[in-house]
mmCIF file of C-alpha atoms and ligand atoms in Angstrom:
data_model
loop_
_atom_site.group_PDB
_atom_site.id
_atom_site.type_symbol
_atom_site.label_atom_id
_atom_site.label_comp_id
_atom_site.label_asym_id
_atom_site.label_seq_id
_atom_site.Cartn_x
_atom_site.Cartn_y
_atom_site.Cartn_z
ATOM 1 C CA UNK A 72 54.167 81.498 75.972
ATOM 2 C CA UNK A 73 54.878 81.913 79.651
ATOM 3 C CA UNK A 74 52.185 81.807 81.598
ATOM 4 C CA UNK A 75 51.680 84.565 84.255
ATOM 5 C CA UNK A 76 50.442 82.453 87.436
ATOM 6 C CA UNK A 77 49.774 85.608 90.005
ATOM 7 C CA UNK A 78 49.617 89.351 89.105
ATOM 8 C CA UNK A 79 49.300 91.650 92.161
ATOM 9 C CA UNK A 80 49.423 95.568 92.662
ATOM 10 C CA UNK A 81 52.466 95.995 95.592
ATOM 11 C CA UNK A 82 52.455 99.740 95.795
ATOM 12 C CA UNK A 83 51.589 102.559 93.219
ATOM 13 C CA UNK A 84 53.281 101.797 89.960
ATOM 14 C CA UNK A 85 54.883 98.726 91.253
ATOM 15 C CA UNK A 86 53.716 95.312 90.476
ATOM 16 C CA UNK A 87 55.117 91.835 91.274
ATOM 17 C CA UNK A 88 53.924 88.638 89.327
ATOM 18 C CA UNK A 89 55.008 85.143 89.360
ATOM 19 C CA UNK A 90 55.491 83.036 85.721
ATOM 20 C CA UNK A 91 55.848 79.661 84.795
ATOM 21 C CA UNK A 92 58.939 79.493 83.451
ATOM 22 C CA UNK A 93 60.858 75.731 84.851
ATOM 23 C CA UNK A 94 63.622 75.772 83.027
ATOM 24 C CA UNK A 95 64.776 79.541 84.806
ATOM 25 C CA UNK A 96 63.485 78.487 87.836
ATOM 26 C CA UNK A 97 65.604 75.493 87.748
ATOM 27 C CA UNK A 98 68.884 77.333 87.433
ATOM 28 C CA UNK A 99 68.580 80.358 88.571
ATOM 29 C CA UNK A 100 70.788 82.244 91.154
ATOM 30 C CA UNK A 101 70.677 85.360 93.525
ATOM 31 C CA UNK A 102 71.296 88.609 91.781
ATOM 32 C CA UNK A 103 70.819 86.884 87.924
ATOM 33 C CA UNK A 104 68.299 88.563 85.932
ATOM 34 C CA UNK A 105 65.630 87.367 83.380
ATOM 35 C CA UNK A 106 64.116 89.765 80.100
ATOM 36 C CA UNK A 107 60.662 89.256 79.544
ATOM 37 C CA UNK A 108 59.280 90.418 76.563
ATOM 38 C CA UNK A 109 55.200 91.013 76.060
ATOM 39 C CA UNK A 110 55.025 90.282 72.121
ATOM 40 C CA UNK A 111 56.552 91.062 68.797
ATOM 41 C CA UNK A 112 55.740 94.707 69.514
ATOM 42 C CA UNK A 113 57.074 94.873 72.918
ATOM 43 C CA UNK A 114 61.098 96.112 73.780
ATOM 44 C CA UNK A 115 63.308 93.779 75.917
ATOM 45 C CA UNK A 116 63.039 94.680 79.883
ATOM 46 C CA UNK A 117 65.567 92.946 81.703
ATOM 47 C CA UNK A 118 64.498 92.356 85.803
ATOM 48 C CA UNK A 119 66.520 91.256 88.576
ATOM 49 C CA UNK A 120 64.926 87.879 89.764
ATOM 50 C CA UNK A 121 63.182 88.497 92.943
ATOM 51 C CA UNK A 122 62.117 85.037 93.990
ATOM 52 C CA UNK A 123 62.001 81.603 92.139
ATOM 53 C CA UNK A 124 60.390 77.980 93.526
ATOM 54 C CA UNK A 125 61.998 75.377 91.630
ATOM 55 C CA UNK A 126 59.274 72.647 92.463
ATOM 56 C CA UNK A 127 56.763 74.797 91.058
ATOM 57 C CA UNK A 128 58.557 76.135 87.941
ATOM 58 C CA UNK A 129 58.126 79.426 88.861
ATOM 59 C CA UNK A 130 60.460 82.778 88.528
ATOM 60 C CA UNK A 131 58.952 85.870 90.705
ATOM 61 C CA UNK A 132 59.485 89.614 89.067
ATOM 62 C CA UNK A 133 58.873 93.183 90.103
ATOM 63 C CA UNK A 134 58.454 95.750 88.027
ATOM 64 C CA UNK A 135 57.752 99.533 88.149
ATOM 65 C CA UNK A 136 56.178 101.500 85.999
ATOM 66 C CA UNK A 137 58.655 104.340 84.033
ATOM 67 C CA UNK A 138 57.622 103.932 80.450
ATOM 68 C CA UNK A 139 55.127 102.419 77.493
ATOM 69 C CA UNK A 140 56.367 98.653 78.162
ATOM 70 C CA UNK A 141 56.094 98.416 81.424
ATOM 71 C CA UNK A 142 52.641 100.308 81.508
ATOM 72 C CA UNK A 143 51.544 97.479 78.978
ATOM 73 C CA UNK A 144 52.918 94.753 81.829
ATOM 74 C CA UNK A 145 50.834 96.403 84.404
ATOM 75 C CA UNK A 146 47.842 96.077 82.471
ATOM 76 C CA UNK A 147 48.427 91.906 82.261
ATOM 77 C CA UNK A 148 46.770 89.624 84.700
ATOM 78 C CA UNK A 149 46.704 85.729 85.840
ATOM 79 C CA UNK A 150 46.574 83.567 82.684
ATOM 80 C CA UNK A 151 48.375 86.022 80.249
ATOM 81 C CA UNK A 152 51.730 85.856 78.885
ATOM 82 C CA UNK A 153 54.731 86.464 77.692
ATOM 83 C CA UNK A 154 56.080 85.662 74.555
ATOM 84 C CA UNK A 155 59.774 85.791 75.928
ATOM 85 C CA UNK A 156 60.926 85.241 79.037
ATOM 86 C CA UNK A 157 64.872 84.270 78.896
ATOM 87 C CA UNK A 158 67.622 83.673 81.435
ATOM 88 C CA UNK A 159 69.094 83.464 83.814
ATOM 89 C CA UNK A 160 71.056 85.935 82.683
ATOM 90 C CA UNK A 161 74.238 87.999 84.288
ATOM 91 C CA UNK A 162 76.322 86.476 86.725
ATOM 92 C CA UNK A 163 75.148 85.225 90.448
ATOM 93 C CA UNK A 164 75.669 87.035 93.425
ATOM 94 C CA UNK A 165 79.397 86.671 94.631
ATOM 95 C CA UNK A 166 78.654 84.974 97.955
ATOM 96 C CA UNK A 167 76.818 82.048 95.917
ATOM 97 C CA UNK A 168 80.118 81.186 94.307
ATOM 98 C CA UNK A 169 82.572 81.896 96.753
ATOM 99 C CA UNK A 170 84.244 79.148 99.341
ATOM 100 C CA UNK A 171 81.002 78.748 101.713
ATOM 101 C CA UNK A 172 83.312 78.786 105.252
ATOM 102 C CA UNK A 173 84.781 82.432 104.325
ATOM 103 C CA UNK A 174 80.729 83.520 103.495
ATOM 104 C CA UNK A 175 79.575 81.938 106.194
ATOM 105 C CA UNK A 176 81.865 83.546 108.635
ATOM 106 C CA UNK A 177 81.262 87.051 107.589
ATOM 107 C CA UNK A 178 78.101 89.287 109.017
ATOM 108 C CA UNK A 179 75.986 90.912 105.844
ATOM 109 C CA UNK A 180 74.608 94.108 106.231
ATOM 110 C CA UNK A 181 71.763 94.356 103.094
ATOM 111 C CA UNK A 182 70.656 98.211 102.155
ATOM 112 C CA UNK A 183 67.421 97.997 100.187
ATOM 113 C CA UNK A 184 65.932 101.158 98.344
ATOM 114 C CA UNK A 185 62.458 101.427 97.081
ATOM 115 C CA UNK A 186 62.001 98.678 94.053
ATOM 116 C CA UNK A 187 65.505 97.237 94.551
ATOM 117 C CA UNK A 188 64.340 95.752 98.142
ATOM 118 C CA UNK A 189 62.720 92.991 95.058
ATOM 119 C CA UNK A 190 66.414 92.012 93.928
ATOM 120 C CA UNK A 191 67.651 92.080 97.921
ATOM 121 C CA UNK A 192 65.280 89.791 98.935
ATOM 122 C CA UNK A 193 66.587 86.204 97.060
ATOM 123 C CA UNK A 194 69.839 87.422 98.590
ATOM 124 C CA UNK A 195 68.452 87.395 102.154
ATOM 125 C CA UNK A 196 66.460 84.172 101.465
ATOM 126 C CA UNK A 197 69.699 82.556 100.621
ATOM 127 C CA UNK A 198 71.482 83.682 103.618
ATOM 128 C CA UNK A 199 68.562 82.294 105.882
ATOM 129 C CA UNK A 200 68.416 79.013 104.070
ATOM 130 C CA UNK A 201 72.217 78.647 104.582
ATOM 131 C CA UNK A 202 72.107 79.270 108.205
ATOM 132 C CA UNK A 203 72.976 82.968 107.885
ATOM 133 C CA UNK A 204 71.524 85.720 109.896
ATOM 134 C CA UNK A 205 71.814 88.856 107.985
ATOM 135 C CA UNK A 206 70.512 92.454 108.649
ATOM 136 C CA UNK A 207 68.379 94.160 106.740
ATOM 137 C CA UNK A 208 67.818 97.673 106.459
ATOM 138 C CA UNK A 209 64.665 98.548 104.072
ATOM 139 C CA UNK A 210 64.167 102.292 102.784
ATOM 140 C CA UNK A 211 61.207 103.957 101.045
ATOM 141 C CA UNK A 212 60.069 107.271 99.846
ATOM 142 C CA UNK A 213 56.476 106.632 102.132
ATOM 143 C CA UNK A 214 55.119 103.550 103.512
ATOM 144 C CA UNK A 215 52.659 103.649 100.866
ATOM 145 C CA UNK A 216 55.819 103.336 98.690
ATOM 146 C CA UNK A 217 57.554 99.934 100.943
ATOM 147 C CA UNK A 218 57.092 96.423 99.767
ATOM 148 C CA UNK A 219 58.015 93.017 100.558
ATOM 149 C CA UNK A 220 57.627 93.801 104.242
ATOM 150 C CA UNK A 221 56.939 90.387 105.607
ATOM 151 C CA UNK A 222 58.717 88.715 102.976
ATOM 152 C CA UNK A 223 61.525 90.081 104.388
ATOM 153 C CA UNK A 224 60.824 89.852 108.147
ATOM 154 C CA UNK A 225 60.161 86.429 107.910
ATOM 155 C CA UNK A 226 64.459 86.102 106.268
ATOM 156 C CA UNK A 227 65.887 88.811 107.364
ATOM 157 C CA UNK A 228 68.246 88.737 111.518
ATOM 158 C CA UNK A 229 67.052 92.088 112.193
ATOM 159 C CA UNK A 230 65.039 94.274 109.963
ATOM 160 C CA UNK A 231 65.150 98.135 110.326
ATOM 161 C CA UNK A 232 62.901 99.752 108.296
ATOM 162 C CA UNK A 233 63.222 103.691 107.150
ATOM 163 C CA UNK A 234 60.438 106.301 105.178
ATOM 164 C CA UNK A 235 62.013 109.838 103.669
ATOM 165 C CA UNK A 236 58.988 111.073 105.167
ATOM 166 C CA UNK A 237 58.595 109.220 108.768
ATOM 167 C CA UNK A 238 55.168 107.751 107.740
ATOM 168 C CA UNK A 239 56.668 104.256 109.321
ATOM 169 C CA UNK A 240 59.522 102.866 110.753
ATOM 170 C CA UNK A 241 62.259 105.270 111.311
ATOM 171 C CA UNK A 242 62.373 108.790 109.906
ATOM 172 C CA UNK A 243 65.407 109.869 107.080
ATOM 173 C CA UNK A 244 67.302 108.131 104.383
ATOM 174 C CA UNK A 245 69.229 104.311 104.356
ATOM 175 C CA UNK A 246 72.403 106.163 104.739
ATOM 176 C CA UNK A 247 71.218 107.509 108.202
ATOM 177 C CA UNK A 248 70.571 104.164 109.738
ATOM 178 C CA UNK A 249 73.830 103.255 108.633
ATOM 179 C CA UNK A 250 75.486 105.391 110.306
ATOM 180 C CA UNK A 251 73.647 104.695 113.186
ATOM 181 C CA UNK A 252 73.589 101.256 113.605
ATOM 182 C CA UNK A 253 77.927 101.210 113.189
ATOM 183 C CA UNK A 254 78.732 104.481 115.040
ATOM 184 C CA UNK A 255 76.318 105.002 117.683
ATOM 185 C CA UNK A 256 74.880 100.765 117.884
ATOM 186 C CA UNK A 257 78.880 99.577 117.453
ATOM 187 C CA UNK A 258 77.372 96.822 115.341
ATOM 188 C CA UNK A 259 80.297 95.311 113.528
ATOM 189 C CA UNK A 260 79.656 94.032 109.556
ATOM 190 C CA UNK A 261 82.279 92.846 107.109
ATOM 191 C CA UNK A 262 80.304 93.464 103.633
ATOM 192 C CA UNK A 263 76.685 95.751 102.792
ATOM 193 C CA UNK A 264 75.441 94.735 99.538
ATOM 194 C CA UNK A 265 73.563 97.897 98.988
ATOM 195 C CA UNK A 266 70.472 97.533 95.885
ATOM 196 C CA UNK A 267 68.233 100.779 95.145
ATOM 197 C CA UNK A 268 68.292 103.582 92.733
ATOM 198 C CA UNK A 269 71.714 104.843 91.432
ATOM 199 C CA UNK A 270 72.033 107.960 93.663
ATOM 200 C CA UNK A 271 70.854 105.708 96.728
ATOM 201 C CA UNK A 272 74.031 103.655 95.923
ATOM 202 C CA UNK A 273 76.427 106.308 95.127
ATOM 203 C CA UNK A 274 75.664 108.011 98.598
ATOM 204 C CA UNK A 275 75.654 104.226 100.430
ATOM 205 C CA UNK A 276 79.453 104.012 98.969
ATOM 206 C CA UNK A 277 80.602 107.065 100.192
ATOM 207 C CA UNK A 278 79.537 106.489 103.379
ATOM 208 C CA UNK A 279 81.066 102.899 103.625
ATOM 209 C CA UNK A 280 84.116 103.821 102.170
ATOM 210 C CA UNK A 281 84.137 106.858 104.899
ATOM 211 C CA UNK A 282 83.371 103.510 107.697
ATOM 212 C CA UNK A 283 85.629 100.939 105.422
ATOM 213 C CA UNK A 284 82.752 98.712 105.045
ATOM 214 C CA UNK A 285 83.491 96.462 101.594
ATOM 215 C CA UNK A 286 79.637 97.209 99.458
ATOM 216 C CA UNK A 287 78.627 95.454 96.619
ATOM 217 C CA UNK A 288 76.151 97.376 94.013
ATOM 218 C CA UNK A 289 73.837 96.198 91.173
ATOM 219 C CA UNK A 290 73.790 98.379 88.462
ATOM 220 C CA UNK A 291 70.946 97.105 86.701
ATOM 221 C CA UNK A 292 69.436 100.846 86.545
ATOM 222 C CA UNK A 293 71.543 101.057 83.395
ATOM 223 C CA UNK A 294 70.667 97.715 81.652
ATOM 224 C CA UNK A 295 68.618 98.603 78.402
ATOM 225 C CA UNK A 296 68.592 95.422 76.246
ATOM 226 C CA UNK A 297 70.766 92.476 78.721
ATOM 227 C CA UNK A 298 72.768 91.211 76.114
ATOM 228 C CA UNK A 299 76.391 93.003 75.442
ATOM 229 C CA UNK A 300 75.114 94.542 72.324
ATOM 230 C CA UNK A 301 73.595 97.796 72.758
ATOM 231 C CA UNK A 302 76.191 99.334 75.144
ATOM 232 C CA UNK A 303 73.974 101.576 77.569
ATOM 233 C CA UNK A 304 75.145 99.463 80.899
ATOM 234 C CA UNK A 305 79.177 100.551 79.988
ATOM 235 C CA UNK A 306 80.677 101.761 83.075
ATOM 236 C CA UNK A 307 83.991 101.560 84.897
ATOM 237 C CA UNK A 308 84.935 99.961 87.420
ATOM 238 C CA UNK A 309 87.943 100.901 89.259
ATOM 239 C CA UNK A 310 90.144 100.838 85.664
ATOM 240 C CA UNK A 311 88.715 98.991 83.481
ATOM 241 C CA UNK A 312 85.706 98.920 81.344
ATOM 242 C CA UNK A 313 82.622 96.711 81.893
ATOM 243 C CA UNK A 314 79.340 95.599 81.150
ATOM 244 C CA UNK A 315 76.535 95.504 83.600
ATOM 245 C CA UNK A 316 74.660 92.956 81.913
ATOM 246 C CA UNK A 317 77.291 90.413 80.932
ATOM 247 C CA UNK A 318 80.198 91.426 83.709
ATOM 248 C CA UNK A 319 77.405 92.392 86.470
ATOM 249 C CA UNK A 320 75.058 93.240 87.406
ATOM 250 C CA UNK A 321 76.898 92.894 90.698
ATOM 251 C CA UNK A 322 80.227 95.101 91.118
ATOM 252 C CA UNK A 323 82.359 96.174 93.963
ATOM 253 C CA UNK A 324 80.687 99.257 94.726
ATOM 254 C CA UNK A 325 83.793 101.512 95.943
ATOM 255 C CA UNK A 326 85.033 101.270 92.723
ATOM 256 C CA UNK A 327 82.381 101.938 89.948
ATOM 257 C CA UNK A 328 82.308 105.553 88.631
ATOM 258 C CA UNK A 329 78.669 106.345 89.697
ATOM 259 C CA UNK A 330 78.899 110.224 88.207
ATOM 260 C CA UNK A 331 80.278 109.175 85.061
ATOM 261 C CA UNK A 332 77.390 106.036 84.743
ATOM 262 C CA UNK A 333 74.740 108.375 85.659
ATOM 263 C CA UNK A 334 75.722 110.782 83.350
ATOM 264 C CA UNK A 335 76.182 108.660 80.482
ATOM 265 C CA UNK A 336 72.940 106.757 81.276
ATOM 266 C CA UNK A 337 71.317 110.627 80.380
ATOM 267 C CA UNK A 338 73.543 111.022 76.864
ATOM 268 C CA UNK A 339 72.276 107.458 76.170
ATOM 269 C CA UNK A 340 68.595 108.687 76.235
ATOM 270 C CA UNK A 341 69.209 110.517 72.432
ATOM 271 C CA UNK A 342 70.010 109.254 68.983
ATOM 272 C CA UNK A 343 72.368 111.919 69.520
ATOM 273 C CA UNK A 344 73.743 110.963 72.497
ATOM 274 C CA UNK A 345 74.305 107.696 71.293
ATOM 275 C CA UNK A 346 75.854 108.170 68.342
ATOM 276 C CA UNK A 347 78.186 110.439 70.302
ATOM 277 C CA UNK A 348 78.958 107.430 72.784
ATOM 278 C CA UNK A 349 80.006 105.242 69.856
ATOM 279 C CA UNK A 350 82.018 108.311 68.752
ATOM 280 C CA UNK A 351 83.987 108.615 71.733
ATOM 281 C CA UNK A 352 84.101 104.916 72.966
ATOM 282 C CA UNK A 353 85.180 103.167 69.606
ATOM 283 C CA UNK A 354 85.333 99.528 70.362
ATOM 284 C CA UNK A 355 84.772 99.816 73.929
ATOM 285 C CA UNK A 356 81.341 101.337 73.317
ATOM 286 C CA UNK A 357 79.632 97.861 73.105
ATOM 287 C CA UNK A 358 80.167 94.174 73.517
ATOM 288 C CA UNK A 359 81.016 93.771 70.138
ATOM 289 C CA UNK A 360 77.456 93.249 68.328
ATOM 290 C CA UNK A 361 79.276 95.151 64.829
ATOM 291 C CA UNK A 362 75.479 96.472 64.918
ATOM 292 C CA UNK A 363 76.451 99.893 65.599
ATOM 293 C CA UNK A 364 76.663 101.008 62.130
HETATM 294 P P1 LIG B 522 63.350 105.816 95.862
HETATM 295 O O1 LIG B 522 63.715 107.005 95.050
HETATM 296 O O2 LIG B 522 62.019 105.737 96.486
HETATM 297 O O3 LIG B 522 64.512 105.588 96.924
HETATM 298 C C1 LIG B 522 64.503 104.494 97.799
HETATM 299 C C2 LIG B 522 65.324 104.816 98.995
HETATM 300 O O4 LIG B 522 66.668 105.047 98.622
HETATM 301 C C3 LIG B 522 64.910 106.075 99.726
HETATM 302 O O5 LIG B 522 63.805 105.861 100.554
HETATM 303 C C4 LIG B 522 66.169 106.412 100.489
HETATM 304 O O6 LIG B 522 66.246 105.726 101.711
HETATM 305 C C5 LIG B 522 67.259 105.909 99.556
HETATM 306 N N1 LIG B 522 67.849 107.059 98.872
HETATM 307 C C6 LIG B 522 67.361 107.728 97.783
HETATM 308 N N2 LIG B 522 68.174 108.763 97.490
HETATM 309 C C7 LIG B 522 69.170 108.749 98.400
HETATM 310 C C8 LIG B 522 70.308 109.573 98.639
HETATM 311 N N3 LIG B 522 70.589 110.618 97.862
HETATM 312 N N4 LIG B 522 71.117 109.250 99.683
HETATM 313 C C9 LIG B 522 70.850 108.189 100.475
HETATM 314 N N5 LIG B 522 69.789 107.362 100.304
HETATM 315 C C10 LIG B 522 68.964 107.651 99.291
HETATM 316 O O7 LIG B 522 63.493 104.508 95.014
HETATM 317 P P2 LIG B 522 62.546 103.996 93.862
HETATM 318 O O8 LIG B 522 61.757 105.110 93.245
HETATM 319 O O9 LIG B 522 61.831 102.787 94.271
HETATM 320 O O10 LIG B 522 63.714 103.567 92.876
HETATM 321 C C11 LIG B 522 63.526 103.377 91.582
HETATM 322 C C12 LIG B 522 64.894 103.182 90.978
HETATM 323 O O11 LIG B 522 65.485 101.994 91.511
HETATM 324 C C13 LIG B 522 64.830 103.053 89.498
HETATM 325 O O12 LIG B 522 65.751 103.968 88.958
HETATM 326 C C14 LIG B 522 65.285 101.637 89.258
HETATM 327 O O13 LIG B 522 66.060 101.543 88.093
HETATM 328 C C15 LIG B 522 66.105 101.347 90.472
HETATM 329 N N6 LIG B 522 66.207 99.920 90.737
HETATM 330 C C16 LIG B 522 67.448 99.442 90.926
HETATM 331 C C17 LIG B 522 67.634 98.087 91.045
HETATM 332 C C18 LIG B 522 69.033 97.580 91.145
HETATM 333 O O14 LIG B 522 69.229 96.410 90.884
HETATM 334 N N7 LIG B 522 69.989 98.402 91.536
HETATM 335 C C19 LIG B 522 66.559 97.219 91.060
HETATM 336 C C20 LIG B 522 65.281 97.748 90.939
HETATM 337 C C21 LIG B 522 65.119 99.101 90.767
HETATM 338 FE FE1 LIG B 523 72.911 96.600 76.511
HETATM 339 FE FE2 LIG B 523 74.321 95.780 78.605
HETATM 340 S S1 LIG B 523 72.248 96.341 78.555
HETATM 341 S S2 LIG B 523 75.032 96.221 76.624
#
């Protein structure tokens, strides 16, 4: 079992806790992701890794609330478990592999949207720990709604903070502060690495392909099971065909099909729809599990 060490209430419907789990915490990467599993009853939910301490043996998660399972993992507290908690899966962000002069020399712009501001922040934290000041820009429906304020104050160069509603910080949607900060500010950044909900993203990459700002995406919205097998996280990227779970969850945002993933990710929802998708995608339709029949 894998112990649950903290369990705390961020906003409504969101929840973060931290598990004792060493042997993730030991490897683990920016922008990998873990599935945690309640019991035999429970389904697979895979979550992007929001923090880790490798002296402790801990992994950090947050979750939200959208269906029975993760309802379930709301109700746990300090000294539960979970029966399976497995990774790191997926591959690390691209700036942890790269050649560390060409990172280093580039200036980050992060976008953060609601519950993806969890998966932004290890990115941020790296940055810091490596000497890199990188700005932040944090959106939420309310302020009710933001989390991981001071977590990400205390990593983050500047931090700009945005509610739909203008209950705190600025007033309007990520995308406007974009726009503001590199057409009216002039600030100059080579890459965003924009994490939120799909339709956040999709709008963040038109706009930065409008300013010719290189954006990185994670398209964990679409993940269902993490492993290759069940085919819900197919998508394309620029030509070809990938998995979010086993190619991603990171991609180069200007060239992932965001209407046709969205789309799909609604046909996926049926028996129907998937049987359909298997139809239509043959071979492609999965990793290759030979389950599909
Ligand atoms: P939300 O709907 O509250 O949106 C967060 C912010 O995104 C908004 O405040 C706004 O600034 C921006 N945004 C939303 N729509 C936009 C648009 N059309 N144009 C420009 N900006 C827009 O977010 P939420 O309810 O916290 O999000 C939940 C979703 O996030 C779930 O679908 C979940 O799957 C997804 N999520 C994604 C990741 C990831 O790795 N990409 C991680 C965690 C959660
Ligand atoms: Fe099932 Fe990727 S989540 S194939």
């Amino acid at each position: 079992m894998y112990r649950i060490l903290k369990a705390e209430k961020l906003a409504e419907k969101i929840y973060l806790m931290d598990i004792e789990a060493p042997r993730v915490a030991k490897s683990c990467q920016p922008g990998e992701f873990v599935i945690v599993k309640i019991d035999e009853r429970g389904e697979r939910i895979p979550l992007t890794i929001c923090d880790f301490n490798r002296e402790m043996g801990t992994v950090t998660i947050v979750f939200q609330i959208v269906g029975a399972s993760t309802e379930r993992m709301a109700g746990l507290k300090a000294g539960d478990g979970f029966q399976d908690f497995v990774g790191p899966l997926g591959q690390p962000s691209d700036f942890v592999k790269e050649d560390f002069e060409k990172v280093k020399g580039r200036r980050y712009l992060f976008v953060a949207g609601g519950v993806g501001t969890a998966p932004v922040y290890p990115q941020v934290k790296w940055m810091k720990a490596h000497g890199i000041q990188a700005d932040v820009i944090v959106g939420a429906k309310t302020k009710e709604l933001l989390i991981l304020e001071e977590e990400m104050r205390a990593e983050a160069g500047e931090l700009y903070i945005t509610t739909d509603d203008g209950s705190y910080g600025r007033k309007g949607m990520v995308t406007e502060v974009i726009r503001d900060l590199v057409e009216n500010q002039k600030k100059q950044y080579d890459i965003c690495v924009a994490i939120g909900p799909m339709i956040m993203m999709k709008f963040v990459c038109l706009l930065t392909k409008e300013l010719g700002l290189p954006t990185i995406v994670s398209m964990n919205p679409i993940m269902v099971d993490g492993t290759g097998m069940c085919g819900a996280c197919r998508l394309s990227v620029g030509e070809e065909v990938k998995f979010a779970c086993v190619d991603g969850p990171e991609f180069d945002g200007h060239l992932v099909d965001f209407d046709q993933a969205m789309k799909r990710q609604q046909i996926y929802r049926t028996e129907e729809g998937r049987a359909m998708l298997r139809m239509r995608e043959g071979e492609t339709h999965h990793g290759g599990c030979g389950n599909c029949d």
